[in-house]
Amino acid sequence: MISETKLEALAQGQHPVLIVGTERRRQLATAREIHQYSAQKGGPFVIHRCGLPFWRSPTEKAELSRLCACVFHQSNGGTLYFEGVDQLSDEEHHQLYMSLARKEFWDSEANLMHPVGFRIVASAPPEILDLSQASNLIYRLAEMVIQLP
């Protein structure tokens, strides 16, 4: 378990945080604590549950891009938590990677790039850190890693 002091110090930064563990409730509680200790605590805490059928139903890339932009806009000024980041679709993966790499995201309705105005926290099972299978996205997310028992 991470100490409250370490969690507070981690929350003060602006780096993305990857929470690794097997208990989803514990991951979510840790993400909420990071938000509460962060400079974004006055903003929204938006949860994107990766892999939900509702999110996957749009099959067109443009529709997925629009939905990603909607979630990114909702998170402005706060924290965007990707629960189960290992379950992202290809388009979600691309949009999240671009927001981390370029600090901006594509808004297909406005047809322009917007600056990222939120903190990214994600969770995944421990096997996500297997270096032989880790993607560039995971490397970007893993700037700060919290490993839960």
Coordinates of C-alpha atoms in Angstrom, one line a residue:
M1 CA 0.0 0.0 0.0
I2 CA 1.2 3.5 -0.9
S3 CA 1.5 5.9 2.1
E4 CA -0.7 8.9 2.2
T5 CA 2.4 11.2 2.1
K6 CA 3.8 9.5 -1.0
L7 CA 0.3 9.7 -2.6
E8 CA 0.0 13.4 -1.9
A9 CA 3.5 14.1 -3.3
L10 CA 2.7 12.1 -6.5
A11 CA -0.6 13.9 -6.9
Q12 CA 1.0 17.3 -6.9
G13 CA 2.8 16.5 -10.2
Q14 CA 1.3 16.7 -13.7
H15 CA 2.6 13.5 -15.0
P16 CA 0.2 10.7 -16.0
V17 CA -0.1 8.0 -13.4
L18 CA -0.6 4.2 -14.1
I19 CA -2.2 2.3 -11.2
V20 CA -1.4 -1.4 -11.5
G21 CA -3.2 -4.1 -9.5
T22 CA -5.9 -6.7 -9.5
E23 CA -8.7 -5.1 -7.5
R24 CA -10.7 -2.5 -9.5
R25 CA -12.2 -0.9 -6.4
R26 CA -8.8 -0.3 -4.9
Q27 CA -7.5 1.1 -8.2
L28 CA -10.5 3.5 -8.4
A29 CA -10.1 4.6 -4.8
T30 CA -6.4 5.4 -5.4
A31 CA -7.3 7.3 -8.6
R32 CA -9.9 9.4 -6.6
E33 CA -7.3 10.1 -3.9
I34 CA -4.8 11.3 -6.5
H35 CA -7.5 13.6 -7.8
Q36 CA -8.4 14.9 -4.3
Y37 CA -4.7 15.7 -3.5
S38 CA -4.0 17.3 -6.9
A39 CA -4.2 20.8 -8.2
Q40 CA -7.2 19.6 -10.3
K41 CA -9.3 18.7 -7.2
G42 CA -11.8 21.5 -8.0
G43 CA -12.4 20.1 -11.4
P44 CA -14.4 17.0 -12.5
F45 CA -13.3 13.5 -11.9
V46 CA -14.4 11.7 -15.1
I47 CA -14.2 7.9 -15.3
H48 CA -13.9 6.2 -18.7
R49 CA -14.5 2.5 -18.2
C50 CA -12.5 1.0 -21.1
G51 CA -14.1 -2.0 -22.8
L52 CA -17.7 -1.3 -22.1
P53 CA -20.0 -2.4 -24.9
F54 CA -21.7 1.0 -25.0
W55 CA -18.4 2.6 -25.9
R56 CA -17.5 0.0 -28.4
S57 CA -20.8 0.0 -30.3
P58 CA -19.7 2.8 -32.7
T59 CA -17.8 1.1 -35.4
E60 CA -16.7 4.0 -37.5
K61 CA -13.4 5.6 -36.6
A62 CA -14.9 9.1 -36.8
E63 CA -17.6 8.2 -34.3
L64 CA -15.0 6.8 -31.8
S65 CA -12.9 9.9 -32.3
R66 CA -15.9 12.1 -31.6
L67 CA -16.7 10.1 -28.4
C68 CA -13.1 10.4 -27.2
A69 CA -13.2 14.2 -27.7
C70 CA -16.4 14.4 -25.8
V71 CA -14.9 12.6 -22.8
F72 CA -11.8 14.7 -23.0
H73 CA -13.9 17.9 -23.0
Q74 CA -15.9 16.7 -20.0
S75 CA -12.6 16.2 -18.1
N76 CA -11.3 19.8 -18.7
G77 CA -9.8 21.2 -15.5
G78 CA -10.0 17.9 -13.7
T79 CA -8.8 14.3 -13.9
L80 CA -9.6 11.7 -16.6
Y81 CA -9.4 8.2 -15.2
F82 CA -9.1 5.3 -17.7
E83 CA -10.3 2.2 -15.9
G84 CA -8.9 -0.9 -17.5
V85 CA -6.7 0.9 -20.1
D86 CA -5.6 -2.5 -21.4
Q87 CA -9.1 -2.8 -22.9
L88 CA -8.9 0.3 -25.2
S89 CA -10.1 0.1 -28.8
D90 CA -7.5 1.0 -31.4
E91 CA -9.0 4.5 -31.9
E92 CA -9.2 5.1 -28.1
H93 CA -5.6 4.0 -27.9
H94 CA -4.6 6.4 -30.6
Q95 CA -6.5 9.4 -29.1
L96 CA -5.0 8.8 -25.6
Y97 CA -1.5 8.3 -27.0
M98 CA -1.8 11.6 -28.9
S99 CA -3.1 13.4 -25.9
L100 CA 0.0 12.2 -23.9
A101 CA 2.6 12.7 -26.7
R102 CA 1.4 16.0 -28.0
K103 CA -0.6 17.4 -25.1
E104 CA -3.5 18.0 -27.4
F105 CA -6.5 16.0 -28.8
W106 CA -8.4 16.0 -32.0
D107 CA -12.0 17.3 -31.9
S108 CA -13.6 16.0 -35.1
E109 CA -16.7 18.2 -34.7
A110 CA -14.7 21.4 -34.5
N111 CA -12.1 20.0 -36.9
L112 CA -9.2 21.2 -34.8
M113 CA -6.8 20.2 -32.1
H114 CA -7.5 21.2 -28.5
P115 CA -4.9 21.5 -25.7
V116 CA -5.2 18.9 -23.0
G117 CA -6.6 20.5 -19.9
F118 CA -6.8 17.5 -17.6
R119 CA -4.7 15.0 -15.7
I120 CA -4.6 11.5 -16.9
V121 CA -4.7 8.5 -14.5
A122 CA -5.2 5.0 -15.8
S123 CA -5.4 1.5 -14.3
A124 CA -4.6 -1.9 -15.6
P125 CA -3.7 -5.4 -14.4
P126 CA -0.1 -6.2 -13.4
E127 CA 0.7 -8.0 -16.7
I128 CA 0.5 -4.6 -18.5
L129 CA 4.0 -4.0 -17.4
D130 CA 5.4 -7.0 -19.2
L131 CA 8.1 -5.2 -21.2
S132 CA 8.0 -7.7 -24.1
Q133 CA 4.3 -6.7 -24.8
A134 CA 4.1 -3.1 -23.5
S135 CA 3.0 -0.6 -26.1
N136 CA 4.3 3.0 -26.5
L137 CA 1.1 4.1 -24.8
I138 CA 2.0 2.1 -21.7
Y139 CA 5.5 3.6 -21.7
R140 CA 4.0 7.1 -21.8
L141 CA 1.5 6.3 -19.0
A142 CA 4.1 4.6 -16.8
E143 CA 6.0 7.8 -16.0
M144 CA 4.6 7.3 -12.5
V145 CA 3.5 3.8 -11.5
I146 CA 1.6 2.8 -8.4
Q147 CA 1.7 -1.0 -7.8
L148 CA -1.1 -2.1 -5.5
P149 CA -1.0 -5.5 -3.8

